[in-house]
GROMACS .gro file of N, CA and C in nm:
model
  483
    1MET      N    1   0.086  -0.135   0.009
    1MET     CA    2   0.007   0.017   0.013
    1MET      C    3   0.067   0.094   0.016
    2LYS      N    4   0.211   0.145   0.115
    2LYS     CA    5   0.292   0.206   0.082
    2LYS      C    6   0.347   0.287  -0.030
    3LEU      N    7   0.398   0.155  -0.108
    3LEU     CA    8   0.445   0.206  -0.235
    3LEU      C    9   0.358   0.238  -0.361
    4ILE      N   10   0.254   0.222  -0.304
    4ILE     CA   11   0.146   0.284  -0.435
    4ILE      C   12   0.112   0.426  -0.416
    5LEU      N   13   0.123   0.460  -0.282
    5LEU     CA   14   0.081   0.611  -0.239
    5LEU      C   15   0.189   0.672  -0.238
    6LEU      N   16   0.319   0.631  -0.233
    6LEU     CA   17   0.413   0.720  -0.276
    6LEU      C   18   0.477   0.803  -0.422
    7PRO      N   19   0.445   0.705  -0.541
    7PRO     CA   20   0.422   0.756  -0.657
    7PRO      C   21   0.286   0.853  -0.661
    8LEU      N   22   0.193   0.839  -0.646
    8LEU     CA   23   0.074   0.922  -0.648
    8LEU      C   24   0.088   1.053  -0.587
    9LEU      N   25   0.149   1.041  -0.469
    9LEU     CA   26   0.145   1.155  -0.402
    9LEU      C   27   0.287   1.249  -0.486
   10SER      N   28   0.363   1.190  -0.529
   10SER     CA   29   0.492   1.227  -0.630
   10SER      C   30   0.407   1.315  -0.703
   11ALA      N   31   0.325   1.230  -0.823
   11ALA     CA   32   0.270   1.297  -0.920
   11ALA      C   33   0.169   1.387  -0.891
   12ALA      N   34   0.123   1.416  -0.762
   12ALA     CA   35   0.032   1.522  -0.719
   12ALA      C   36   0.106   1.625  -0.716
   13VAL      N   37   0.193   1.612  -0.621
   13VAL     CA   38   0.327   1.731  -0.597
   13VAL      C   39   0.349   1.791  -0.767
   14PHE      N   40   0.385   1.716  -0.834
   14PHE     CA   41   0.482   1.774  -0.966
   14PHE      C   42   0.339   1.825  -1.027
   15ILE      N   43   0.234   1.775  -1.063
   15ILE     CA   44   0.130   1.856  -1.115
   15ILE      C   45   0.088   1.992  -1.043
   16PHE      N   46   0.070   1.986  -0.920
   16PHE     CA   47   0.031   2.111  -0.850
   16PHE      C   48   0.154   2.227  -0.860
   17ALA      N   49   0.291   2.176  -0.832
   17ALA     CA   50   0.371   2.256  -0.868
   17ALA      C   51   0.377   2.322  -1.005
   18SER      N   52   0.342   2.254  -1.114
   18SER     CA   53   0.339   2.278  -1.269
   18SER      C   54   0.236   2.371  -1.275
   19CYS      N   55   0.099   2.343  -1.186
   19CYS     CA   56  -0.012   2.468  -1.224
   19CYS      C   57   0.011   2.582  -1.130
   20ALA      N   58   0.116   2.587  -1.055
   20ALA     CA   59   0.116   2.729  -0.982
   20ALA      C   60   0.155   2.831  -1.070
   21SER      N   61   0.061   2.940  -1.004
   21SER     CA   62   0.118   3.072  -1.082
   21SER      C   63   0.267   3.133  -1.062
   22SER      N   64   0.313   3.195  -1.178
   22SER     CA   65   0.450   3.280  -1.147
   22SER      C   66   0.436   3.384  -1.071
   23THR      N   67   0.521   3.424  -1.002
   23THR     CA   68   0.516   3.525  -0.906
   23THR      C   69   0.618   3.603  -0.918
   24PRO      N   70   0.657   3.721  -0.891
   24PRO     CA   71   0.801   3.780  -0.911
   24PRO      C   72   0.894   3.722  -0.802
   25GLN      N   73   0.838   3.666  -0.713
   25GLN     CA   74   0.949   3.589  -0.613
   25GLN      C   75   1.007   3.475  -0.687
   26THR      N   76   0.929   3.416  -0.759
   26THR     CA   77   0.947   3.288  -0.803
   26THR      C   78   1.045   3.308  -0.945
   27ARG      N   79   1.016   3.408  -1.027
   27ARG     CA   80   1.086   3.461  -1.143
   27ARG      C   81   1.239   3.497  -1.081
   28ILE      N   82   1.242   3.564  -0.975
   28ILE     CA   83   1.378   3.609  -0.900
   28ILE      C   84   1.439   3.492  -0.880
   29GLU      N   85   1.397   3.396  -0.833
   29GLU     CA   86   1.469   3.257  -0.781
   29GLU      C   87   1.512   3.205  -0.893
   30GLN      N   88   1.439   3.166  -1.015
   30GLN     CA   89   1.473   3.103  -1.147
   30GLN      C   90   1.566   3.200  -1.219
   31ASN      N   91   1.557   3.351  -1.205
   31ASN     CA   92   1.655   3.409  -1.305
   31ASN      C   93   1.738   3.483  -1.198
   32PRO      N   94   1.825   3.456  -1.095
   32PRO     CA   95   1.910   3.545  -1.011
   32PRO      C   96   2.003   3.626  -1.081
   33VAL      N   97   2.049   3.585  -1.213
   33VAL     CA   98   2.162   3.680  -1.278
   33VAL      C   99   2.080   3.779  -1.333
   34ILE      N  100   1.941   3.783  -1.403
   34ILE     CA  101   1.882   3.867  -1.470
   34ILE      C  102   1.842   3.944  -1.348
   35PHE      N  103   1.791   3.943  -1.205
   35PHE     CA  104   1.752   4.038  -1.125
   35PHE      C  105   1.881   4.109  -1.082
   36GLU      N  106   1.965   4.030  -1.064
   36GLU     CA  107   2.090   4.107  -0.989
   36GLU      C  108   2.160   4.228  -1.092
   37LYS      N  109   2.101   4.188  -1.233
   37LYS     CA  110   2.150   4.331  -1.315
   37LYS      C  111   2.071   4.440  -1.293
   38ILE      N  112   1.922   4.433  -1.267
   38ILE     CA  113   1.827   4.534  -1.227
   38ILE      C  114   1.878   4.635  -1.126
   39PRO      N  115   1.856   4.791  -1.157
   39PRO     CA  116   1.924   4.883  -1.064
   39PRO      C  117   1.859   4.864  -0.917
   40ASP      N  118   1.931   4.917  -0.862
   40ASP     CA  119   1.878   4.887  -0.687
   40ASP      C  120   1.781   4.967  -0.641
   41SER      N  121   1.745   5.109  -0.730
   41SER     CA  122   1.648   5.178  -0.703
   41SER      C  123   1.529   5.138  -0.762
   42GLN      N  124   1.524   5.026  -0.841
   42GLN     CA  125   1.403   4.960  -0.894
   42GLN      C  126   1.372   4.802  -0.838
   43ARG      N  127   1.487   4.750  -0.753
   43ARG     CA  128   1.450   4.621  -0.722
   43ARG      C  129   1.344   4.622  -0.650
   44SER      N  130   1.296   4.696  -0.558
   44SER     CA  131   1.177   4.706  -0.456
   44SER      C  132   1.049   4.697  -0.499
   45MET      N  133   1.036   4.756  -0.624
   45MET     CA  134   0.894   4.775  -0.713
   45MET      C  135   0.921   4.654  -0.793
   46VAL      N  136   1.004   4.570  -0.832
   46VAL     CA  137   0.973   4.465  -0.912
   46VAL      C  138   0.942   4.349  -0.866
   47GLU      N  139   1.003   4.349  -0.721
   47GLU     CA  140   0.992   4.256  -0.606
   47GLU      C  141   0.847   4.249  -0.561
   48SER      N  142   0.798   4.359  -0.567
   48SER     CA  143   0.642   4.372  -0.545
   48SER      C  144   0.532   4.357  -0.672
   49GLY      N  145   0.599   4.332  -0.779
   49GLY     CA  146   0.528   4.300  -0.925
   49GLY      C  147   0.506   4.434  -0.966
   50ARG      N  148   0.536   4.553  -0.948
   50ARG     CA  149   0.538   4.678  -1.017
   50ARG      C  150   0.635   4.751  -1.098
   51ILE      N  151   0.570   4.807  -1.193
   51ILE     CA  152   0.667   4.875  -1.313
   51ILE      C  153   0.661   5.014  -1.327
   52LYS      N  154   0.759   5.098  -1.389
   52LYS     CA  155   0.755   5.257  -1.430
   52LYS      C  156   0.802   5.260  -1.546
   53ASN      N  157   0.785   5.373  -1.574
   53ASN     CA  158   0.870   5.429  -1.703
   53ASN      C  159   1.014   5.442  -1.671
   54GLY      N  160   1.085   5.375  -1.751
   54GLY     CA  161   1.236   5.369  -1.787
   54GLY      C  162   1.290   5.283  -1.733
   55MET      N  163   1.199   5.177  -1.682
   55MET     CA  164   1.251   5.018  -1.670
   55MET      C  165   1.288   4.959  -1.795
   56ASN      N  166   1.391   4.883  -1.785
   56ASN     CA  167   1.424   4.765  -1.919
   56ASN      C  168   1.319   4.644  -1.922
   57LYS      N  169   1.341   4.584  -2.009
   57LYS     CA  170   1.265   4.441  -2.024
   57LYS      C  171   1.283   4.364  -1.926
   58ASP      N  172   1.415   4.385  -1.876
   58ASP     CA  173   1.434   4.250  -1.770
   58ASP      C  174   1.345   4.277  -1.659
   59ALA      N  175   1.340   4.407  -1.596
   59ALA     CA  176   1.263   4.461  -1.505
   59ALA      C  177   1.151   4.409  -1.502
   60VAL      N  178   1.079   4.415  -1.633
   60VAL     CA  179   0.959   4.435  -1.647
   60VAL      C  180   0.904   4.255  -1.652
   61PHE      N  181   0.997   4.187  -1.701
   61PHE     CA  182   0.992   4.044  -1.721
   61PHE      C  183   0.965   3.957  -1.557
   62ILE      N  184   1.067   4.029  -1.477
   62ILE     CA  185   1.066   3.970  -1.357
   62ILE      C  186   0.938   4.014  -1.271
   63ALA      N  187   0.907   4.161  -1.292
   63ALA     CA  188   0.787   4.196  -1.248
   63ALA      C  189   0.654   4.147  -1.278
   64TRP      N  190   0.625   4.113  -1.409
   64TRP     CA  191   0.494   4.102  -1.433
   64TRP      C  192   0.523   3.950  -1.510
   65GLY      N  193   0.627   3.900  -1.558
   65GLY     CA  194   0.635   3.771  -1.616
   65GLY      C  195   0.654   3.806  -1.775
   66LYS      N  196   0.655   3.675  -1.854
   66LYS     CA  197   0.647   3.672  -1.965
   66LYS      C  198   0.504   3.718  -2.052
   67PRO      N  199   0.537   3.798  -2.172
   67PRO     CA  200   0.393   3.845  -2.202
   67PRO      C  201   0.357   3.750  -2.283
   68ASP      N  202   0.198   3.750  -2.317
   68ASP     CA  203   0.140   3.683  -2.402
   68ASP      C  204   0.131   3.702  -2.508
   69GLY      N  205   0.171   3.810  -2.573
   69GLY     CA  206   0.209   3.870  -2.697
   69GLY      C  207   0.302   3.951  -2.700
   70VAL      N  208   0.351   4.007  -2.781
   70VAL     CA  209   0.461   4.081  -2.836
   70VAL      C  210   0.431   4.138  -2.990
   71ALA      N  211   0.444   4.269  -2.978
   71ALA     CA  212   0.416   4.343  -3.123
   71ALA      C  213   0.521   4.472  -3.169
   72GLU      N  214   0.524   4.474  -3.294
   72GLU     CA  215   0.638   4.598  -3.304
   72GLU      C  216   0.545   4.709  -3.382
   73GLY      N  217   0.599   4.845  -3.375
   73GLY     CA  218   0.525   4.898  -3.470
   73GLY      C  219   0.602   5.032  -3.462
   74GLU      N  220   0.532   5.156  -3.505
   74GLU     CA  221   0.598   5.276  -3.515
   74GLU      C  222   0.471   5.392  -3.481
   75SER      N  223   0.538   5.486  -3.425
   75SER     CA  224   0.432   5.599  -3.383
   75SER      C  225   0.505   5.732  -3.380
   76ASP      N  226   0.472   5.836  -3.458
   76ASP     CA  227   0.542   5.962  -3.490
   76ASP      C  228   0.703   5.942  -3.479
   77LYS      N  229   0.733   5.835  -3.597
   77LYS     CA  230   0.820   5.816  -3.671
   77LYS      C  231   0.940   5.754  -3.556
   78LYS      N  232   0.901   5.701  -3.464
   78LYS     CA  233   0.962   5.598  -3.376
   78LYS      C  234   0.922   5.501  -3.356
   79ARG      N  235   1.020   5.378  -3.366
   79ARG     CA  236   0.981   5.242  -3.319
   79ARG      C  237   0.955   5.222  -3.207
   80PHE      N  238   0.846   5.138  -3.169
   80PHE     CA  239   0.808   5.062  -3.050
   80PHE      C  240   0.797   4.918  -3.032
   81GLU      N  241   0.816   4.860  -2.947
   81GLU     CA  242   0.784   4.714  -2.891
   81GLU      C  243   0.670   4.731  -2.778
   82ARG      N  244   0.528   4.616  -2.827
   82ARG     CA  245   0.445   4.629  -2.685
   82ARG      C  246   0.436   4.505  -2.659
   83TRP      N  247   0.420   4.469  -2.543
   83TRP     CA  248   0.394   4.349  -2.471
   83TRP      C  249   0.263   4.348  -2.440
   84THR      N  250   0.205   4.247  -2.460
   84THR     CA  251   0.058   4.249  -2.427
   84THR      C  252   0.043   4.133  -2.326
   85TYR      N  253  -0.053   4.157  -2.194
   85TYR     CA  254  -0.070   4.060  -2.086
   85TYR      C  255  -0.220   4.020  -2.132
   86THR      N  256  -0.217   3.896  -2.106
   86THR     CA  257  -0.405   3.844  -2.069
   86THR      C  258  -0.423   3.798  -1.962
   87SER      N  259  -0.568   3.794  -1.936
   87SER     CA  260  -0.630   3.687  -1.817
   87SER      C  261  -0.725   3.633  -1.896
   88LEU      N  262  -0.786   3.523  -1.807
   88LEU     CA  263  -0.914   3.428  -1.863
   88LEU      C  264  -1.053   3.496  -1.791
   89SER      N  265  -1.141   3.522  -1.879
   89SER     CA  266  -1.279   3.611  -1.822
   89SER      C  267  -1.390   3.509  -1.881
   90PRO      N  268  -1.487   3.462  -1.777
   90PRO     CA  269  -1.598   3.397  -1.806
   90PRO      C  270  -1.687   3.451  -1.888
   91VAL      N  271  -1.743   3.365  -1.979
   91VAL     CA  272  -1.834   3.388  -2.050
   91VAL      C  273  -1.972   3.301  -2.048
   92TYR      N  274  -2.091   3.362  -1.996
   92TYR     CA  275  -2.187   3.240  -1.949
   92TYR      C  276  -2.293   3.252  -2.103
   93SER      N  277  -2.312   3.144  -2.078
   93SER     CA  278  -2.448   3.149  -2.230
   93SER      C  279  -2.563   3.031  -2.170
   94THR      N  280  -2.704   3.072  -2.204
   94THR     CA  281  -2.784   2.946  -2.180
   94THR      C  282  -2.816   2.889  -2.333
   95ASN      N  283  -2.827   2.748  -2.309
   95ASN     CA  284  -2.861   2.710  -2.437
   95ASN      C  285  -2.982   2.590  -2.385
   96PHE      N  286  -3.060   2.585  -2.530
   96PHE     CA  287  -3.172   2.493  -2.519
   96PHE      C  288  -3.107   2.364  -2.617
   97HIS      N  289  -3.127   2.261  -2.538
   97HIS     CA  290  -3.079   2.140  -2.577
   97HIS      C  291  -3.224   2.038  -2.626
   98GLY      N  292  -3.271   1.994  -2.721
   98GLY     CA  293  -3.362   1.922  -2.776
   98GLY      C  294  -3.326   1.820  -2.866
   99GLY      N  295  -3.412   1.715  -2.873
   99GLY     CA  296  -3.423   1.656  -2.972
   99GLY      C  297  -3.490   1.511  -2.966
  100TYR      N  298  -3.480   1.408  -3.055
  100TYR     CA  299  -3.559   1.276  -3.035
  100TYR      C  300  -3.464   1.197  -3.101
  101GLY      N  301  -3.494   1.076  -3.003
  101GLY     CA  302  -3.398   0.957  -3.073
  101GLY      C  303  -3.409   0.851  -2.983
  102GLU      N  304  -3.308   0.752  -3.038
  102GLU     CA  305  -3.308   0.627  -2.943
  102GLU      C  306  -3.278   0.647  -2.798
  103GLY      N  307  -3.316   0.546  -2.693
  103GLY     CA  308  -3.271   0.546  -2.586
  103GLY      C  309  -3.139   0.435  -2.585
  104GLY      N  310  -3.139   0.436  -2.484
  104GLY     CA  311  -3.039   0.301  -2.458
  104GLY      C  312  -2.882   0.372  -2.432
  105TYR      N  313  -2.788   0.269  -2.487
  105TYR     CA  314  -2.637   0.323  -2.473
  105TYR      C  315  -2.598   0.357  -2.583
  106GLY      N  316  -2.677   0.402  -2.684
  106GLY     CA  317  -2.604   0.450  -2.825
  106GLY      C  318  -2.587   0.594  -2.861
  107ARG      N  319  -2.610   0.639  -2.962
  107ARG     CA  320  -2.614   0.775  -2.987
  107ARG      C  321  -2.662   0.858  -2.907
  108TYR      N  322  -2.806   0.839  -2.842
  108TYR     CA  323  -2.921   0.930  -2.738
  108TYR      C  324  -2.886   0.869  -2.619
  109SER      N  325  -2.764   0.801  -2.559
  109SER     CA  326  -2.792   0.750  -2.416
  109SER      C  327  -2.770   0.858  -2.322
  110PRO      N  328  -2.821   0.819  -2.189
  110PRO     CA  329  -2.794   0.911  -2.102
  110PRO      C  330  -2.665   0.977  -2.069
  111TYR      N  331  -2.551   0.896  -2.130
  111TYR     CA  332  -2.421   0.921  -2.099
  111TYR      C  333  -2.369   1.002  -2.170
  112ASP      N  334  -2.446   1.076  -2.281
  112ASP     CA  335  -2.364   1.165  -2.380
  112ASP      C  336  -2.458   1.308  -2.378
  113SER      N  337  -2.524   1.333  -2.265
  113SER     CA  338  -2.601   1.445  -2.296
  113SER      C  339  -2.606   1.504  -2.086
  114PRO      N  340  -2.609   1.607  -2.102
  114PRO     CA  341  -2.654   1.656  -1.953
  114PRO      C  342  -2.808   1.667  -1.891
  115PHE      N  343  -2.899   1.607  -2.020
  115PHE     CA  344  -2.997   1.586  -1.976
  115PHE      C  345  -3.077   1.421  -2.007
  116PRO      N  346  -3.056   1.350  -1.909
  116PRO     CA  347  -3.099   1.216  -1.960
  116PRO      C  348  -3.247   1.190  -1.927
  117TYR      N  349  -3.312   1.251  -1.956
  117TYR     CA  350  -3.477   1.254  -1.972
  117TYR      C  351  -3.494   1.177  -2.107
  118ARG      N  352  -3.556   1.088  -2.056
  118ARG     CA  353  -3.642   1.012  -2.205
  118ARG      C  354  -3.779   0.973  -2.149
  119GLY      N  355  -3.834   1.045  -2.271
  119GLY     CA  356  -4.004   0.995  -2.256
  119GLY      C  357  -4.049   0.941  -2.377
  120GLY      N  358  -4.187   0.946  -2.372
  120GLY     CA  359  -4.230   0.837  -2.482
  120GLY      C  360  -4.245   0.703  -2.437
  121TYR      N  361  -4.282   0.602  -2.578
  121TYR     CA  362  -4.268   0.478  -2.560
  121TYR      C  363  -4.176   0.391  -2.571
  122GLY      N  364  -4.142   0.322  -2.494
  122GLY     CA  365  -4.004   0.207  -2.517
  122GLY      C  366  -3.886   0.273  -2.516
  123ARG      N  367  -3.811   0.247  -2.589
  123ARG     CA  368  -3.669   0.310  -2.611
  123ARG      C  369  -3.665   0.457  -2.670
  124ARG      N  370  -3.779   0.500  -2.719
  124ARG     CA  371  -3.756   0.632  -2.808
  124ARG      C  372  -3.821   0.712  -2.742
  125GLY      N  373  -3.782   0.840  -2.753
  125GLY     CA  374  -3.853   0.943  -2.647
  125GLY      C  375  -3.772   1.074  -2.660
  126TYR      N  376  -3.828   1.166  -2.645
  126TYR     CA  377  -3.783   1.334  -2.624
  126TYR      C  378  -3.693   1.363  -2.528
  127ARG      N  379  -3.577   1.432  -2.562
  127ARG     CA  380  -3.455   1.487  -2.454
  127ARG      C  381  -3.460   1.611  -2.451
  128TYR      N  382  -3.479   1.687  -2.359
  128TYR     CA  383  -3.460   1.839  -2.364
  128TYR      C  384  -3.422   1.907  -2.266
  129GLY      N  385  -3.392   2.016  -2.268
  129GLY     CA  386  -3.362   2.101  -2.148
  129GLY      C  387  -3.277   2.230  -2.180
  130TYR      N  388  -3.281   2.319  -2.049
  130TYR     CA  389  -3.194   2.435  -2.083
  130TYR      C  390  -3.055   2.389  -1.974
  131GLY      N  391  -2.944   2.443  -2.032
  131GLY     CA  392  -2.816   2.457  -1.952
  131GLY      C  393  -2.735   2.572  -1.982
  132GLN      N  394  -2.671   2.572  -1.885
  132GLN     CA  395  -2.569   2.668  -1.888
  132GLN      C  396  -2.420   2.632  -1.911
  133THR      N  397  -2.354   2.699  -2.007
  133THR     CA  398  -2.225   2.674  -2.054
  133THR      C  399  -2.123   2.801  -2.018
  134ILE      N  400  -2.025   2.733  -1.926
  134ILE     CA  401  -1.923   2.870  -1.885
  134ILE      C  402  -1.799   2.841  -1.990
  135GLU      N  403  -1.754   2.958  -2.067
  135GLU     CA  404  -1.606   2.913  -2.123
  135GLU      C  405  -1.537   3.058  -2.111
  136TYR      N  406  -1.396   3.012  -2.104
  136TYR     CA  407  -1.309   3.095  -2.042
  136TYR      C  408  -1.240   3.155  -2.167
  137VAL      N  409  -1.219   3.282  -2.224
  137VAL     CA  410  -1.175   3.374  -2.303
  137VAL      C  411  -1.055   3.431  -2.275
  138PRO      N  412  -0.971   3.438  -2.338
  138PRO     CA  413  -0.860   3.542  -2.303
  138PRO      C  414  -0.879   3.703  -2.333
  139VAL      N  415  -0.838   3.772  -2.249
  139VAL     CA  416  -0.890   3.899  -2.270
  139VAL      C  417  -0.771   4.032  -2.231
  140PRO      N  418  -0.719   4.104  -2.300
  140PRO     CA  419  -0.612   4.190  -2.278
  140PRO      C  420  -0.650   4.223  -2.131
  141SER      N  421  -0.528   4.228  -2.056
  141SER     CA  422  -0.518   4.288  -1.905
  141SER      C  423  -0.414   4.383  -1.886
  142ALA      N  424  -0.331   4.413  -1.959
  142ALA     CA  425  -0.203   4.506  -1.952
  142ALA      C  426  -0.151   4.502  -2.069
  143THR      N  427  -0.068   4.611  -2.090
  143THR     CA  428   0.037   4.658  -2.206
  143THR      C  429   0.114   4.733  -2.166
  144VAL      N  430   0.228   4.686  -2.206
  144VAL     CA  431   0.372   4.771  -2.181
  144VAL      C  432   0.422   4.840  -2.343
  145ASP      N  433   0.459   4.948  -2.339
  145ASP     CA  434   0.548   4.992  -2.463
  145ASP      C  435   0.690   5.024  -2.463
  146PHE      N  436   0.765   4.970  -2.522
  146PHE     CA  437   0.919   4.984  -2.496
  146PHE      C  438   0.969   5.052  -2.582
  147GLN      N  439   1.041   5.183  -2.575
  147GLN     CA  440   1.141   5.211  -2.681
  147GLN      C  441   1.293   5.233  -2.671
  148ASN      N  442   1.360   5.188  -2.749
  148ASN     CA  443   1.513   5.148  -2.721
  148ASN      C  444   1.522   5.072  -2.597
  149GLY      N  445   1.419   4.984  -2.584
  149GLY     CA  446   1.461   4.861  -2.429
  149GLY      C  447   1.407   4.932  -2.318
  150ARG      N  448   1.336   5.046  -2.337
  150ARG     CA  449   1.278   5.104  -2.182
  150ARG      C  450   1.143   5.137  -2.184
  151VAL      N  451   1.070   5.124  -2.078
  151VAL     CA  452   0.907   5.161  -2.081
  151VAL      C  453   0.881   5.294  -2.087
  152THR      N  454   0.796   5.325  -2.192
  152THR     CA  455   0.750   5.445  -2.209
  152THR      C  456   0.635   5.465  -2.183
  153LYS      N  457   0.545   5.359  -2.178
  153LYS     CA  458   0.395   5.358  -2.155
  153LYS      C  459   0.359   5.231  -2.123
  154TRP      N  460   0.264   5.236  -1.995
  154TRP     CA  461   0.199   5.102  -1.947
  154TRP      C  462   0.059   5.114  -1.922
  155GLN      N  463   0.010   5.012  -1.912
  155GLN     CA  464  -0.145   4.996  -1.875
  155GLN      C  465  -0.169   4.893  -1.816
  156SER      N  466  -0.247   4.916  -1.697
  156SER     CA  467  -0.296   4.776  -1.632
  156SER      C  468  -0.464   4.774  -1.596
  157GLY      N  469  -0.508   4.672  -1.605
  157GLY     CA  470  -0.636   4.662  -1.551
  157GLY      C  471  -0.745   4.619  -1.682
  158ARG      N  472  -0.893   4.589  -1.694
  158ARG     CA  473  -0.940   4.540  -1.809
  158ARG      C  474  -0.921   4.640  -1.906
  159LEU      N  475  -0.877   4.568  -2.028
  159LEU     CA  476  -0.875   4.684  -2.129
  159LEU      C  477  -0.983   4.646  -2.238
  160SER      N  478  -1.013   4.745  -2.332
  160SER     CA  479  -1.126   4.725  -2.433
  160SER      C  480  -1.046   4.698  -2.543
  161ASN      N  481  -1.106   4.590  -2.623
  161ASN     CA  482  -1.024   4.602  -2.785
  161ASN      C  483  -1.085   4.680  -2.851
   0.00000   0.00000   0.00000
């Protein structure tokens, strides 16, 4: 019994650790050389996950993590790079499910639908109902603009497209 629990416990710890969110502290621990290059005047901000204009890309990476998207552009004849961060937002919808078909364990079995109702005679019947679905979609939550490798503009919070 003990031999079975040890591998299962090890697998659970590994899965939990791999799903853990990245924080400034974990990024500092994983990238000590990068953190040492950040000026002393900016280290306390980076450790608390904050950024400001003038910071370099390494400081933003330690503070906020790897961006979900990187784009390049030009504004006022100056090239810039924009890092975009996203978060997941729930989208709720209510759907009607209905149909008529065979009962049993085939195509219209109670196991392939959240509405296992069967009416009618014998194995044939109607199955219907309302159900709510939740999908999570990525939405922009922050952007950072860089010129010459330094932050020139940043925005955080729920952004509109």
